[in-house]
């Protein structure tokens, strides 16, 4: 949160403090209660356990991140990475801790091609070549040491306990495990951990993971060294090499998280703090909201509202990832892309009653369609906030577990443009900005965000590959319209990503009248049967003192709670 907004908010709460007698307001500027929403009830409960032990939102973020590694390994885990957006209430500091994975030094783009020179999806999705150097543990350790109040032994304790005692995976976990069983079966340690006699387990299975409990204990006792150095690092490197990959001890030893300035901008009196590169999410979000800022969306009928939102999506997705890559290596025109002058130019091409065919816009970009990742949101009793999106990329990452570690490795190498100048297996058109180079971070869509108004504050995010950004956009617009987290996460979603030139919609996103009107404007509306995303949102109304937390009902075990 910028100092300016923090001061405005603080003044607001002082002025309104007399009315803030609602159950949750305890002292000016502080919620007095905490809200956590995550993709799993055990992870949400673990976060509250850490708060009850005297931890702050950042300790709780470490706990929830680790617990999700245990109970939702199909989406994220210590074999992957994440972006941790933090707001520290004491000094109004916003920071993004970038724990994104990096390419190993031995990366060689040619190894991902088949005999004909085409991208070989099996290599970029499955097994050792697909795995980048994990950042998740370094992120958790960094946050605990620099922002938390508790030792890692306390904040990791709930995850260690759940891993050791076991839990019963939900239907989503089991379905996704079954969908990746063929790959998991290739690697004996993963097959032993995740399958029963070589087949995907059925409902009622208790998943115990003592190896993961032990790995987390090593981190609790030794911090980074427990994972990136010494015996454990040898184990990881040997395991990846034995399977045909090219990790080295130096890759692990050299991994560092980066503290980055989040992307921040204003939209019609609201302040948005969101992910900066190596995510493309914040930039696309800024472009879309800048375009939309000139429309008073509340004044339009629903079809025109959808029309303008879709046209903003179309234009931002054309630019998405065109110029973007690892900010440590790639010079990016961020100021231009997120500036109002640029948005004015893009807006000028939007017609009032007509779709703009994507083919009439210059440039070409097909987005990546990865759907596995997780997001959780936290506000603590002091007003500290954490919005964390973390991932192993595809379900169960690369499908491979190194013996004795207890976690799948990511397949984040596929987020690079592995074959320059040609669409990759997902349809991503690559360029040099996102080329796979030693030590580089692959471009991401993860968009953890804070929405800050004079009275209301929200933490929002979701998994969903390229759809993350449009989901976060729609969530932010709903929040600004006054909707509560439970309404925001349940709302049907629509999405346009420049190409293919169609509006994808969840069931019941549009009424029959809206669809007809959109088609008359020239849109192709594809209302599918499937839903997408797993949005988890918390909010705090500084005026009334109310806090809310909600997990997406599309997920099976999500939980949002205020305590
Ligand atoms: N691996 C998905 C993302 O970072 O966007």
mmCIF file with all atom_site columns, C-alpha atoms in Angstrom, residues 47-55:
data_model
loop_
_atom_site.group_PDB
_atom_site.id
_atom_site.type_symbol
_atom_site.label_atom_id
_atom_site.label_alt_id
_atom_site.label_comp_id
_atom_site.label_asym_id
_atom_site.label_entity_id
_atom_site.label_seq_id
_atom_site.pdbx_PDB_ins_code
_atom_site.Cartn_x
_atom_site.Cartn_y
_atom_site.Cartn_z
_atom_site.occupancy
_atom_site.B_iso_or_equiv
_atom_site.pdbx_formal_charge
_atom_site.auth_seq_id
_atom_site.auth_comp_id
_atom_site.auth_asym_id
_atom_site.auth_atom_id
_atom_site.pdbx_PDB_model_num
ATOM 1 C CA . UNK A 1 47 ? -2.851 -20.659 9.285  1.00 0.00 ? 47 UNK A CA 1
ATOM 2 C CA . UNK A 1 48 ? -5.114 -19.833 12.235 1.00 0.00 ? 48 UNK A CA 1
ATOM 3 C CA . UNK A 1 49 ? -3.076 -22.184 14.428 1.00 0.00 ? 49 UNK A CA 1
ATOM 4 C CA . UNK A 1 50 ? 0.006  -20.111 13.680 1.00 0.00 ? 50 UNK A CA 1
ATOM 5 C CA . UNK A 1 51 ? -1.836 -16.855 14.391 1.00 0.00 ? 51 UNK A CA 1
ATOM 6 C CA . UNK A 1 52 ? -3.013 -18.312 17.698 1.00 0.00 ? 52 UNK A CA 1
ATOM 7 C CA . UNK A 1 53 ? 0.623  -19.134 18.514 1.00 0.00 ? 53 UNK A CA 1
ATOM 8 C CA . UNK A 1 54 ? 1.453  -15.423 18.246 1.00 0.00 ? 54 UNK A CA 1
ATOM 9 C CA . UNK A 1 55 ? 2.366  -15.283 14.584 1.00 0.00 ? 55 UNK A CA 1
#
